[in-house]
Amino acid sequence: SNQSVTVTDDVSAPTVSSVALGSGTSGVKGIGDVVPIEITFSEVVVVTGTPTIELETGSSDATVSYTSGTGTNKLLFNYTVANTHATSDLAYKATTSLATPSGATIRDNLGTAGTLTLASPGASNSLSQAQNLVIDGVRPSASSTAATAGTKIMTITMSESVSGSPDATDFSVLVNSSANVVTAAAVSGNTIVLTLTDVIPNSATVTWTYAQSSSGGSKLITGATSSSNAANAVVSVTSNQSVTVTDD
């Protein structure tokens, strides 16, 4: 005979239990790196459309789209570090940072809409509370360039320490509007020292440009990696950069 079953109704909405970095994600991430962010719910959820989460990434904040996880209690959002993004401890912006734009939903198996409120940034179970991830999306750039007349040496001072072995031909130098071929380029600390073919005369107008190597790898000039700095590459400098020349 048919045996009855006692059914306990699910009257509660799914809630966010925690937001965390994907397993093994740590250290410093630079431009183009992908950071997995996992949002765990109190129960299995079904996703339609593309929910988003907004991250605090400095002067330009990131809106990250849902990647996968429907039918489980853990949703994945893959964040790709973009140019200018920077923070010493990756976090979402606010308790309301998880959102369902038009057409997107997060519901349980019975269709009950999820409560999307997150823990306050820095609080227990928030993205930035348990794990510390540095985001460095700032490329090294030239701060100034100097040369002394009577020499063949030109020194480019960068905004941060850099590394790499660029070809001399990656740089073009004009002295009084005429080409002065670069014969060597040496990277050390936060400087790039160029050796020219001809001596720089007094009162010279000197400019330079840089073409990023298509070979990649060690030929690129990148930020020197550290606990707070990623190996972001210097991009091509196509507009003439002025050089301060000290007369001899």
PDB file of C-alpha atoms in Angstrom, residues 23-220:
ATOM      1  CA  SER A  23      41.877  27.670  -4.406  1.00  0.00           C
ATOM      2  CA  GLY A  24      45.560  28.513  -4.809  1.00  0.00           C
ATOM      3  CA  THR A  25      44.988  32.155  -5.747  1.00  0.00           C
ATOM      4  CA  SER A  26      47.488  34.378  -3.920  1.00  0.00           C
ATOM      5  CA  GLY A  27      50.317  36.883  -4.273  1.00  0.00           C
ATOM      6  CA  VAL A  28      50.216  39.581  -6.950  1.00  0.00           C
ATOM      7  CA  LYS A  29      48.170  39.602 -10.149  1.00  0.00           C
ATOM      8  CA  GLY A  30      48.897  41.860 -13.122  1.00  0.00           C
ATOM      9  CA  ILE A  31      47.255  42.923 -16.369  1.00  0.00           C
ATOM     10  CA  GLY A  32      45.613  39.981 -18.145  1.00  0.00           C
ATOM     11  CA  ASP A  33      45.754  37.612 -15.169  1.00  0.00           C
ATOM     12  CA  VAL A  34      42.490  35.803 -14.368  1.00  0.00           C
ATOM     13  CA  VAL A  35      41.332  35.742 -10.734  1.00  0.00           C
ATOM     14  CA  PRO A  36      38.617  33.170  -9.835  1.00  0.00           C
ATOM     15  CA  ILE A  37      36.086  34.444  -7.284  1.00  0.00           C
ATOM     16  CA  GLU A  38      33.740  31.898  -5.697  1.00  0.00           C
ATOM     17  CA  ILE A  39      30.414  32.847  -4.098  1.00  0.00           C
ATOM     18  CA  THR A  40      29.008  30.094  -1.876  1.00  0.00           C
ATOM     19  CA  PHE A  41      25.260  29.986  -1.127  1.00  0.00           C
ATOM     20  CA  SER A  42      23.348  28.314   1.696  1.00  0.00           C
ATOM     21  CA  GLU A  43      21.791  25.882  -0.805  1.00  0.00           C
ATOM     22  CA  VAL A  44      21.884  24.867  -4.451  1.00  0.00           C
ATOM     23  CA  VAL A  45      20.965  27.730  -6.788  1.00  0.00           C
ATOM     24  CA  VAL A  46      19.933  27.972 -10.420  1.00  0.00           C
ATOM     25  CA  VAL A  47      21.235  30.883 -12.489  1.00  0.00           C
ATOM     26  CA  THR A  48      19.629  32.472 -15.508  1.00  0.00           C
ATOM     27  CA  GLY A  49      21.196  35.324 -17.447  1.00  0.00           C
ATOM     28  CA  THR A  50      24.432  36.903 -16.242  1.00  0.00           C
ATOM     29  CA  PRO A  51      24.678  38.083 -12.630  1.00  0.00           C
ATOM     30  CA  THR A  52      27.595  40.393 -11.808  1.00  0.00           C
ATOM     31  CA  ILE A  53      29.765  41.380  -8.876  1.00  0.00           C
ATOM     32  CA  GLU A  54      31.452  44.783  -8.575  1.00  0.00           C
ATOM     33  CA  LEU A  55      35.011  44.903  -7.254  1.00  0.00           C
ATOM     34  CA  GLU A  56      36.954  47.753  -5.679  1.00  0.00           C
ATOM     35  CA  THR A  57      39.955  48.142  -7.990  1.00  0.00           C
ATOM     36  CA  GLY A  58      41.080  51.733  -7.511  1.00  0.00           C
ATOM     37  CA  SER A  59      40.273  54.620  -9.840  1.00  0.00           C
ATOM     38  CA  SER A  60      38.478  52.284 -12.268  1.00  0.00           C
ATOM     39  CA  ASP A  61      36.319  49.604 -10.647  1.00  0.00           C
ATOM     40  CA  ALA A  62      35.665  46.198 -12.203  1.00  0.00           C
ATOM     41  CA  THR A  63      32.264  44.662 -12.916  1.00  0.00           C
ATOM     42  CA  VAL A  64      32.760  40.907 -13.214  1.00  0.00           C
ATOM     43  CA  SER A  65      30.268  38.628 -14.953  1.00  0.00           C
ATOM     44  CA  TYR A  66      29.114  35.200 -13.779  1.00  0.00           C
ATOM     45  CA  THR A  67      31.091  32.332 -15.328  1.00  0.00           C
ATOM     46  CA  SER A  68      29.642  29.020 -14.144  1.00  0.00           C
ATOM     47  CA  GLY A  69      28.155  27.004 -11.276  1.00  0.00           C
ATOM     48  CA  THR A  70      24.403  26.855 -11.841  1.00  0.00           C
ATOM     49  CA  GLY A  71      22.904  23.747 -10.211  1.00  0.00           C
ATOM     50  CA  THR A  72      25.409  23.853  -7.337  1.00  0.00           C
ATOM     51  CA  ASN A  73      25.767  26.016  -4.232  1.00  0.00           C
ATOM     52  CA  LYS A  74      28.971  27.682  -5.506  1.00  0.00           C
ATOM     53  CA  LEU A  75      29.056  30.236  -8.331  1.00  0.00           C
ATOM     54  CA  LEU A  76      32.255  31.214 -10.152  1.00  0.00           C
ATOM     55  CA  PHE A  77      33.048  34.735 -11.356  1.00  0.00           C
ATOM     56  CA  ASN A  78      36.320  35.051 -13.320  1.00  0.00           C
ATOM     57  CA  TYR A  79      37.870  38.512 -12.984  1.00  0.00           C
ATOM     58  CA  THR A  80      40.504  39.561 -15.534  1.00  0.00           C
ATOM     59  CA  VAL A  81      42.865  42.280 -14.298  1.00  0.00           C
ATOM     60  CA  ALA A  82      42.706  45.317 -16.581  1.00  0.00           C
ATOM     61  CA  ASN A  83      44.996  48.275 -17.184  1.00  0.00           C
ATOM     62  CA  THR A  84      44.867  50.843 -14.301  1.00  0.00           C
ATOM     63  CA  HIS A  85      43.291  48.415 -11.795  1.00  0.00           C
ATOM     64  CA  ALA A  86      45.159  48.597  -8.491  1.00  0.00           C
ATOM     65  CA  THR A  87      44.533  47.567  -4.892  1.00  0.00           C
ATOM     66  CA  SER A  88      46.616  46.176  -2.045  1.00  0.00           C
ATOM     67  CA  ASP A  89      43.818  43.801  -0.971  1.00  0.00           C
ATOM     68  CA  LEU A  90      41.155  42.787  -3.505  1.00  0.00           C
ATOM     69  CA  ALA A  91      37.620  43.339  -2.220  1.00  0.00           C
ATOM     70  CA  TYR A  92      34.116  43.879  -3.524  1.00  0.00           C
ATOM     71  CA  LYS A  93      32.745  47.395  -3.182  1.00  0.00           C
ATOM     72  CA  ALA A  94      29.751  46.963  -0.877  1.00  0.00           C
ATOM     73  CA  THR A  95      27.190  44.589   0.595  1.00  0.00           C
ATOM     74  CA  THR A  96      25.108  45.233  -2.543  1.00  0.00           C
ATOM     75  CA  SER A  97      27.885  44.406  -5.038  1.00  0.00           C
ATOM     76  CA  LEU A  98      26.318  41.104  -6.160  1.00  0.00           C
ATOM     77  CA  ALA A  99      23.619  42.032  -8.661  1.00  0.00           C
ATOM     78  CA  THR A 100      21.205  40.534 -11.157  1.00  0.00           C
ATOM     79  CA  PRO A 101      20.904  42.878 -14.149  1.00  0.00           C
ATOM     80  CA  SER A 102      17.816  42.760 -16.328  1.00  0.00           C
ATOM     81  CA  GLY A 103      17.049  39.156 -17.286  1.00  0.00           C
ATOM     82  CA  ALA A 104      19.357  37.602 -14.675  1.00  0.00           C
ATOM     83  CA  THR A 105      18.182  35.627 -11.642  1.00  0.00           C
ATOM     84  CA  ILE A 106      19.628  33.503  -8.853  1.00  0.00           C
ATOM     85  CA  ARG A 107      16.966  31.186  -7.406  1.00  0.00           C
ATOM     86  CA  ASP A 108      16.720  27.911  -5.543  1.00  0.00           C
ATOM     87  CA  ASN A 109      15.232  24.761  -7.076  1.00  0.00           C
ATOM     88  CA  LEU A 110      11.728  25.892  -6.111  1.00  0.00           C
ATOM     89  CA  GLY A 111      12.145  29.259  -7.785  1.00  0.00           C
ATOM     90  CA  THR A 112      12.625  31.313  -4.632  1.00  0.00           C
ATOM     91  CA  ALA A 113      14.804  34.341  -5.412  1.00  0.00           C
ATOM     92  CA  GLY A 114      18.113  34.451  -3.573  1.00  0.00           C
ATOM     93  CA  THR A 115      18.980  37.091  -1.025  1.00  0.00           C
ATOM     94  CA  LEU A 116      22.104  38.626  -2.527  1.00  0.00           C
ATOM     95  CA  THR A 117      23.338  40.684   0.430  1.00  0.00           C
ATOM     96  CA  LEU A 118      27.061  40.172   1.058  1.00  0.00           C
ATOM     97  CA  ALA A 119      29.049  40.496   4.258  1.00  0.00           C
ATOM     98  CA  SER A 120      30.504  43.964   4.756  1.00  0.00           C
ATOM     99  CA  PRO A 121      33.894  44.297   3.008  1.00  0.00           C
ATOM    100  CA  GLY A 122      36.573  43.170   5.462  1.00  0.00           C
ATOM    101  CA  ALA A 123      34.097  41.315   7.695  1.00  0.00           C
ATOM    102  CA  SER A 124      34.009  37.564   8.263  1.00  0.00           C
ATOM    103  CA  ASN A 125      33.171  35.587   5.079  1.00  0.00           C
ATOM    104  CA  SER A 126      33.949  38.572   2.833  1.00  0.00           C
ATOM    105  CA  LEU A 127      36.385  38.421  -0.079  1.00  0.00           C
ATOM    106  CA  SER A 128      39.078  40.502   1.596  1.00  0.00           C
ATOM    107  CA  GLN A 129      38.783  39.092   5.127  1.00  0.00           C
ATOM    108  CA  ALA A 130      40.449  35.701   4.829  1.00  0.00           C
ATOM    109  CA  GLN A 131      42.709  36.218   1.814  1.00  0.00           C
ATOM    110  CA  ASN A 132      44.982  39.038   0.708  1.00  0.00           C
ATOM    111  CA  LEU A 133      45.481  39.443  -3.043  1.00  0.00           C
ATOM    112  CA  VAL A 134      47.387  42.402  -4.504  1.00  0.00           C
ATOM    113  CA  ILE A 135      46.179  43.734  -7.855  1.00  0.00           C
ATOM    114  CA  ASP A 136      48.757  45.703  -9.868  1.00  0.00           C
ATOM    115  CA  GLY A 137      47.338  46.843 -13.181  1.00  0.00           C
ATOM    116  CA  VAL A 138      49.633  49.853 -13.538  1.00  0.00           C
ATOM    117  CA  ARG A 139      52.222  49.693 -16.312  1.00  0.00           C
ATOM    118  CA  PRO A 140      55.710  51.151 -15.803  1.00  0.00           C
ATOM    119  CA  SER A 141      56.163  54.460 -17.596  1.00  0.00           C
ATOM    120  CA  ALA A 142      58.934  56.979 -18.182  1.00  0.00           C
ATOM    121  CA  SER A 143      59.121  59.715 -15.549  1.00  0.00           C
ATOM    122  CA  SER A 144      61.994  61.700 -17.071  1.00  0.00           C
ATOM    123  CA  THR A 145      64.966  61.421 -19.423  1.00  0.00           C
ATOM    124  CA  ALA A 146      68.344  63.103 -19.061  1.00  0.00           C
ATOM    125  CA  ALA A 147      71.591  63.350 -21.022  1.00  0.00           C
ATOM    126  CA  THR A 148      74.848  65.292 -20.780  1.00  0.00           C
ATOM    127  CA  ALA A 149      76.235  67.013 -23.858  1.00  0.00           C
ATOM    128  CA  GLY A 150      79.618  65.692 -24.937  1.00  0.00           C
ATOM    129  CA  THR A 151      78.595  62.092 -24.175  1.00  0.00           C
ATOM    130  CA  LYS A 152      76.737  59.323 -25.989  1.00  0.00           C
ATOM    131  CA  ILE A 153      74.682  58.330 -22.938  1.00  0.00           C
ATOM    132  CA  MET A 154      70.976  58.957 -22.319  1.00  0.00           C
ATOM    133  CA  THR A 155      69.203  57.800 -19.138  1.00  0.00           C
ATOM    134  CA  ILE A 156      65.462  57.135 -18.962  1.00  0.00           C
ATOM    135  CA  THR A 157      64.100  57.089 -15.402  1.00  0.00           C
ATOM    136  CA  MET A 158      61.027  54.868 -14.995  1.00  0.00           C
ATOM    137  CA  SER A 159      58.116  55.106 -12.573  1.00  0.00           C
ATOM    138  CA  GLU A 160      59.146  51.810 -10.924  1.00  0.00           C
ATOM    139  CA  SER A 161      61.877  49.180 -11.033  1.00  0.00           C
ATOM    140  CA  VAL A 162      61.934  47.315 -14.336  1.00  0.00           C
ATOM    141  CA  SER A 163      63.624  44.315 -15.910  1.00  0.00           C
ATOM    142  CA  GLY A 164      64.210  42.924 -19.377  1.00  0.00           C
ATOM    143  CA  SER A 165      66.733  42.819 -22.203  1.00  0.00           C
ATOM    144  CA  PRO A 166      65.306  45.029 -24.959  1.00  0.00           C
ATOM    145  CA  ASP A 167      67.086  45.371 -28.284  1.00  0.00           C
ATOM    146  CA  ALA A 168      68.793  48.684 -28.951  1.00  0.00           C
ATOM    147  CA  THR A 169      66.746  48.920 -32.141  1.00  0.00           C
ATOM    148  CA  ASP A 170      63.554  49.088 -30.070  1.00  0.00           C
ATOM    149  CA  PHE A 171      64.490  52.714 -29.337  1.00  0.00           C
ATOM    150  CA  SER A 172      64.693  55.603 -31.795  1.00  0.00           C
ATOM    151  CA  VAL A 173      66.463  58.840 -30.857  1.00  0.00           C
ATOM    152  CA  LEU A 174      66.416  62.168 -32.671  1.00  0.00           C
ATOM    153  CA  VAL A 175      69.066  64.798 -31.994  1.00  0.00           C
ATOM    154  CA  ASN A 176      68.236  68.141 -33.572  1.00  0.00           C
ATOM    155  CA  SER A 177      65.699  66.255 -35.757  1.00  0.00           C
ATOM    156  CA  SER A 178      68.311  63.817 -37.100  1.00  0.00           C
ATOM    157  CA  ALA A 179      68.505  60.149 -36.185  1.00  0.00           C
ATOM    158  CA  ASN A 180      71.193  59.168 -33.684  1.00  0.00           C
ATOM    159  CA  VAL A 181      71.171  55.368 -33.726  1.00  0.00           C
ATOM    160  CA  VAL A 182      70.993  53.570 -30.381  1.00  0.00           C
ATOM    161  CA  THR A 183      73.755  50.949 -30.121  1.00  0.00           C
ATOM    162  CA  ALA A 184      72.925  49.533 -26.665  1.00  0.00           C
ATOM    163  CA  ALA A 185      70.062  49.522 -24.147  1.00  0.00           C
ATOM    164  CA  ALA A 186      70.740  48.462 -20.545  1.00  0.00           C
ATOM    165  CA  VAL A 187      68.006  48.013 -17.923  1.00  0.00           C
ATOM    166  CA  SER A 188      68.924  48.364 -14.248  1.00  0.00           C
ATOM    167  CA  GLY A 189      66.710  49.212 -11.289  1.00  0.00           C
ATOM    168  CA  ASN A 190      64.374  52.002 -12.354  1.00  0.00           C
ATOM    169  CA  THR A 191      66.543  53.201 -15.252  1.00  0.00           C
ATOM    170  CA  ILE A 192      67.100  52.364 -18.902  1.00  0.00           C
ATOM    171  CA  VAL A 193      70.464  53.587 -20.183  1.00  0.00           C
ATOM    172  CA  LEU A 194      70.808  54.105 -23.935  1.00  0.00           C
ATOM    173  CA  THR A 195      74.144  54.369 -25.704  1.00  0.00           C
ATOM    174  CA  LEU A 196      74.070  56.405 -28.924  1.00  0.00           C
ATOM    175  CA  THR A 197      76.254  56.322 -32.011  1.00  0.00           C
ATOM    176  CA  ASP A 198      77.211  60.003 -31.956  1.00  0.00           C
ATOM    177  CA  VAL A 199      78.074  62.460 -29.205  1.00  0.00           C
ATOM    178  CA  ILE A 200      75.234  64.762 -28.107  1.00  0.00           C
ATOM    179  CA  PRO A 201      76.140  68.414 -28.835  1.00  0.00           C
ATOM    180  CA  ASN A 202      75.506  71.382 -26.542  1.00  0.00           C
ATOM    181  CA  SER A 203      72.043  72.978 -26.682  1.00  0.00           C
ATOM    182  CA  ALA A 204      70.681  69.957 -28.542  1.00  0.00           C
ATOM    183  CA  THR A 205      66.993  69.126 -28.838  1.00  0.00           C
ATOM    184  CA  VAL A 206      66.736  65.403 -28.127  1.00  0.00           C
ATOM    185  CA  THR A 207      63.676  63.139 -28.239  1.00  0.00           C
ATOM    186  CA  TRP A 208      63.044  59.399 -28.168  1.00  0.00           C
ATOM    187  CA  THR A 209      60.385  56.779 -28.911  1.00  0.00           C
ATOM    188  CA  TYR A 210      60.070  53.082 -28.079  1.00  0.00           C
ATOM    189  CA  ALA A 211      58.548  50.186 -30.043  1.00  0.00           C
ATOM    190  CA  GLN A 212      57.610  47.181 -27.892  1.00  0.00           C
ATOM    191  CA  SER A 213      59.368  44.053 -29.190  1.00  0.00           C
ATOM    192  CA  SER A 214      57.160  41.620 -31.087  1.00  0.00           C
ATOM    193  CA  SER A 215      59.402  38.799 -29.832  1.00  0.00           C
ATOM    194  CA  GLY A 216      57.983  39.052 -26.315  1.00  0.00           C
ATOM    195  CA  GLY A 217      59.629  37.250 -23.407  1.00  0.00           C
ATOM    196  CA  SER A 218      62.838  38.763 -22.090  1.00  0.00           C
ATOM    197  CA  LYS A 219      62.856  41.332 -24.917  1.00  0.00           C
ATOM    198  CA  LEU A 220      59.989  43.140 -23.197  1.00  0.00           C
TER     199      LEU A 220
END
